[in-house]
């Protein structure tokens, strides 16, 4: 079974600074998707960024980028120029490319605090 | 696009009462998921449907829980009778399966259930 591990329960960053959230996963599959979801206090799950395992190029979305290391099974999220609105719980998630019913397996989350 | 719509947003009920949570997936999406989020267990997949057919309900905690998807634009998750340990945020999510691995899963805003 696939597992997703987020070893940082909490992280803090100063406004305008850069922070990196860690995620590792375990799978025997060669093709899959990885995601970062953001959950603000409203509890809504918001997609931040997505990475296809067959793509070598790291995904980027404005201030958000990932460092995808397939061999190491690592998928970290970098937030540049942090803003107060970035404060939220961040979940790393895995999904198989074929089979597995398209379901997401989530990590336990990292609570990000943004300080003035 | 309207996004995944869930109702009610908040529900407080007494133990033993029946609870029905409702979901309208994004128009055109053909896969629907019900997730539950608690502090203790994080995000858990309860059940998912492809083309209105339940595919995997192994995450449904017990017989008190049931889910239906009578058509492509509506699903319900029912708890009868409810218990205090069912208190959680219940998320509905949907995606479009492109005849294969599909794309991104989008979440609703969640239904906060409190059973007293």
Short mmCIF file of C-alpha atoms in Angstrom, two decimals:
data_model
loop_
_atom_site.label_atom_id
_atom_site.label_comp_id
_atom_site.label_asym_id
_atom_site.label_seq_id
_atom_site.Cartn_x
_atom_site.Cartn_y
_atom_site.Cartn_z
CA UNK A 1 0.00 0.00 0.00
CA UNK A 2 1.09 3.50 -0.72
CA UNK A 3 1.96 5.77 2.19
CA UNK A 4 2.67 9.48 2.38
CA UNK A 5 4.75 10.98 5.18
CA UNK A 6 4.98 14.59 6.24
CA UNK A 7 7.49 14.77 9.04
CA UNK A 8 6.96 18.44 9.92
CA UNK A 9 3.77 18.95 11.94
CA UNK A 10 4.39 22.71 12.08
CA UNK A 11 6.52 25.24 10.24
CA UNK A 12 6.92 28.98 10.59
CA UNK A 13 8.10 31.55 8.08
CA UNK A 14 8.50 35.29 8.08
CA UNK A 15 6.45 37.25 5.62
CA UNK A 16 8.26 37.65 2.28
CA UNK A 17 10.65 34.81 3.11
CA UNK A 18 10.86 31.35 1.56
CA UNK A 19 9.82 28.11 3.21
CA UNK A 20 10.04 24.48 2.16
CA UNK A 21 7.62 21.79 3.28
CA UNK A 22 8.77 18.18 3.11
CA UNK A 23 6.97 15.11 1.88
CA UNK A 24 8.11 11.57 1.23
CA UNK A 25 6.10 8.69 -0.10
CA UNK A 26 6.37 5.00 -0.56
CA UNK A 27 5.19 3.22 -3.67
CA UNK A 28 6.19 0.39 -5.97
CA UNK A 29 4.55 2.10 -8.92
CA UNK A 30 6.58 3.91 -11.58
CA UNK A 31 3.85 6.23 -12.77
CA UNK A 32 1.69 8.31 -10.45
CA UNK A 33 0.58 11.81 -9.55
CA UNK A 34 1.63 13.90 -6.57
CA UNK A 35 -0.26 16.87 -5.22
CA UNK A 36 -0.07 19.58 -2.62
CA UNK A 37 -3.38 20.76 -1.19
CA UNK A 38 -3.85 23.77 1.05
CA UNK A 39 -6.46 23.82 3.80
CA UNK A 40 -7.07 27.25 5.37
CA UNK A 41 -9.13 27.66 8.55
CA UNK A 42 -12.28 27.53 6.44
CA UNK A 43 -11.40 23.84 5.95
CA UNK A 44 -11.79 23.90 2.19
CA UNK A 45 -9.24 21.77 0.36
CA UNK A 46 -7.57 23.85 -2.33
CA UNK A 47 -5.25 22.38 -4.94
CA UNK A 48 -1.90 24.17 -4.90
CA UNK A 49 0.20 22.23 -7.37
CA UNK A 50 0.38 18.91 -9.20
CA UNK A 51 3.27 16.83 -10.48
CA UNK A 52 3.19 13.87 -12.85
CA UNK A 53 5.87 11.34 -11.98
CA UNK A 54 6.79 10.78 -15.63
CA UNK A 55 7.74 14.43 -16.01
CA UNK A 56 11.28 15.28 -15.00
CA UNK A 57 10.62 18.99 -14.88
CA UNK A 58 9.48 20.29 -11.51
CA UNK A 59 6.04 21.87 -11.50
CA UNK A 60 5.65 25.56 -10.69
CA UNK A 61 2.62 27.73 -10.02
CA UNK A 62 3.51 31.36 -9.42
CA UNK A 63 5.14 31.50 -5.96
CA UNK A 64 4.78 27.74 -5.45
CA UNK A 65 7.21 25.20 -6.80
CA UNK A 66 8.14 21.62 -6.05
CA UNK A 67 11.34 19.68 -5.82
CA UNK A 68 10.47 16.24 -7.10
CA UNK A 69 13.13 13.60 -6.50
CA UNK A 70 11.70 10.38 -7.91
CA UNK A 71 14.53 8.08 -6.88
CA UNK A 72 14.41 9.38 -3.34
CA UNK A 73 10.60 9.41 -3.37
CA UNK A 74 10.61 12.96 -2.16
CA UNK A 75 8.23 15.76 -3.10
CA UNK A 76 8.83 19.03 -1.27
CA UNK A 77 6.89 22.26 -1.70
CA UNK A 78 8.66 25.61 -1.80
CA UNK A 79 6.72 28.78 -1.13
CA UNK A 80 8.52 31.94 -2.14
CA UNK A 81 7.72 35.46 -0.96
CA UNK A 82 5.43 34.08 1.74
CA UNK A 83 2.23 35.99 2.39
CA UNK A 84 -0.13 36.04 5.36
CA UNK A 85 -2.71 34.30 3.22
CA UNK A 86 -0.40 31.32 2.86
CA UNK A 87 -0.99 30.39 6.49
CA UNK A 88 -2.81 27.07 6.38
CA UNK A 89 -2.47 23.34 6.74
CA UNK A 90 -0.71 21.81 3.75
CA UNK A 91 -1.30 18.22 2.70
CA UNK A 92 0.83 16.17 0.38
CA UNK A 93 -1.11 13.54 -1.56
CA UNK A 94 -0.40 10.62 -3.88
CA UNK A 95 -2.49 9.00 -6.56
CA UNK A 96 -1.72 6.06 -8.78
CA UNK A 97 -1.73 6.68 -12.50
CA UNK A 98 -3.62 3.48 -13.34
CA UNK A 99 -5.83 1.35 -11.20
CA UNK A 100 -6.27 2.15 -7.54
CA UNK A 101 -9.53 3.83 -8.30
CA UNK A 102 -8.01 7.28 -8.66
CA UNK A 103 -8.20 7.77 -4.92
CA UNK A 104 -5.86 10.11 -3.09
CA UNK A 105 -3.68 9.01 -0.21
CA UNK A 106 -2.88 11.93 2.07
CA UNK A 107 -0.09 12.71 4.48
CA UNK A 108 -0.85 13.99 7.97
CA UNK A 109 -0.29 17.61 7.05
CA UNK A 110 2.02 20.48 7.95
CA UNK A 111 0.62 23.55 9.67
CA UNK A 112 2.29 26.63 8.20
CA UNK A 113 2.35 29.84 10.22
CA UNK A 114 3.32 33.11 8.56
CA UNK A 115 4.69 35.79 10.87
CA UNK A 116 4.99 39.53 10.33
CA UNK B 1 -17.69 26.61 -13.03
CA UNK B 2 -19.61 26.27 -9.76
CA UNK B 3 -17.30 23.75 -8.13
CA UNK B 4 -18.33 20.87 -5.89
CA UNK B 5 -21.32 21.92 -3.80
CA UNK B 6 -22.03 20.36 -0.43
CA UNK B 7 -24.88 20.80 2.00
CA UNK B 8 -25.37 21.40 4.79
CA UNK B 9 -22.20 23.31 5.63
CA UNK B 10 -22.75 22.79 9.32
CA UNK B 11 -24.94 20.32 11.15
CA UNK B 12 -25.41 19.71 14.85
CA UNK B 13 -27.51 16.71 15.74
CA UNK B 14 -28.26 14.53 18.68
CA UNK B 15 -26.94 11.04 19.05
CA UNK B 16 -29.23 8.51 17.45
CA UNK B 17 -30.58 10.86 14.82
CA UNK B 18 -30.25 10.28 11.09
CA UNK B 19 -27.91 12.59 9.21
CA UNK B 20 -27.89 13.09 5.45
CA UNK B 21 -25.09 14.94 3.71
CA UNK B 22 -25.52 16.01 0.11
CA UNK B 23 -23.15 16.63 -2.76
CA UNK B 24 -23.39 18.02 -6.26
CA UNK B 25 -20.20 17.28 -8.22
CA UNK B 26 -18.74 19.53 -10.85
CA UNK B 27 -20.77 19.27 -14.03
CA UNK B 28 -19.25 16.74 -16.40
CA UNK B 29 -17.22 14.95 -13.76
CA UNK B 30 -17.77 11.21 -13.69
CA UNK B 31 -16.02 10.17 -10.49
CA UNK B 32 -17.12 11.15 -6.99
CA UNK B 33 -15.47 10.64 -3.62
CA UNK B 34 -16.53 10.98 0.00
CA UNK B 35 -13.75 11.73 2.49
CA UNK B 36 -13.87 12.22 6.24
CA UNK B 37 -11.43 14.35 8.22
CA UNK B 38 -10.82 14.02 11.94
CA UNK B 39 -7.98 15.09 14.19
CA UNK B 40 -7.21 11.52 15.13
CA UNK B 41 -7.35 9.85 11.72
CA UNK B 42 -6.70 12.68 9.28
CA UNK B 43 -8.27 12.41 5.83
CA UNK B 44 -9.88 9.07 5.10
CA UNK B 45 -11.56 7.92 1.92
CA UNK B 46 -14.96 6.49 2.75
CA UNK B 47 -16.29 5.55 -0.66
CA UNK B 48 -16.00 6.50 -4.29
CA UNK B 49 -18.17 6.16 -7.39
CA UNK B 50 -17.31 5.95 -11.07
CA UNK B 51 -20.15 6.76 -13.45
CA UNK B 52 -22.60 6.61 -10.52
CA UNK B 53 -21.53 3.08 -9.56
CA UNK B 54 -19.90 2.46 -6.16
CA UNK B 55 -16.44 1.07 -6.78
CA UNK B 56 -14.86 0.84 -3.36
CA UNK B 57 -16.66 1.26 -0.06
CA UNK B 58 -14.01 -0.40 2.08
CA UNK B 59 -13.49 2.85 3.95
CA UNK B 60 -17.06 3.06 5.18
CA UNK B 61 -16.65 2.58 8.93
CA UNK B 62 -19.70 0.44 9.58
CA UNK B 63 -23.22 -0.37 8.53
CA UNK B 64 -24.51 2.85 9.99
CA UNK B 65 -22.97 4.61 7.00
CA UNK B 66 -24.44 4.40 3.51
CA UNK B 67 -23.88 6.36 0.31
CA UNK B 68 -25.83 6.65 -2.90
CA UNK B 69 -25.41 8.30 -6.25
CA UNK B 70 -28.75 8.12 -8.07
CA UNK B 71 -27.51 10.25 -10.98
CA UNK B 72 -24.42 12.02 -12.26
CA UNK B 73 -25.20 15.26 -10.47
CA UNK B 74 -26.12 14.15 -6.97
CA UNK B 75 -24.84 11.99 -4.14
CA UNK B 76 -25.76 11.47 -0.50
CA UNK B 77 -23.93 10.15 2.52
CA UNK B 78 -26.23 8.96 5.27
CA UNK B 79 -25.44 8.09 8.87
CA UNK B 80 -28.14 6.26 10.80
CA UNK B 81 -28.04 6.25 13.76
CA UNK B 82 -25.41 8.91 14.36
CA UNK B 83 -22.91 8.72 17.23
CA UNK B 84 -20.62 11.33 18.81
CA UNK B 85 -17.57 9.66 17.25
CA UNK B 86 -18.99 10.47 13.82
CA UNK B 87 -18.27 14.14 14.46
CA UNK B 88 -15.96 15.24 11.66
CA UNK B 89 -15.71 17.26 8.49
CA UNK B 90 -17.05 15.30 5.54
CA UNK B 91 -15.75 16.22 2.12
CA UNK B 92 -17.18 15.40 -1.23
CA UNK B 93 -14.83 15.56 -4.21
CA UNK B 94 -15.10 14.92 -7.92
CA UNK B 95 -12.99 14.47 -11.02
CA UNK B 96 -13.20 13.67 -14.70
CA UNK B 97 -11.73 10.34 -15.65
CA UNK B 98 -10.40 10.62 -19.18
CA UNK B 99 -11.01 6.98 -19.93
CA UNK B 100 -7.92 6.17 -17.94
CA UNK B 101 -5.91 7.80 -15.15
CA UNK B 102 -7.90 10.99 -15.19
CA UNK B 103 -7.03 14.38 -13.85
CA UNK B 104 -7.24 16.39 -10.66
CA UNK B 105 -9.65 15.76 -7.80
CA UNK B 106 -11.54 18.87 -6.70
CA UNK B 107 -13.03 19.17 -3.24
CA UNK B 108 -16.15 20.79 -1.90
CA UNK B 109 -16.07 23.08 1.12
CA UNK B 110 -16.99 20.26 3.46
CA UNK B 111 -19.85 19.54 5.83
CA UNK B 112 -19.03 20.03 9.49
CA UNK B 113 -20.93 17.46 11.50
CA UNK B 114 -21.22 17.57 15.27
CA UNK B 115 -23.08 14.79 17.05
CA UNK B 116 -23.89 15.57 20.68
#
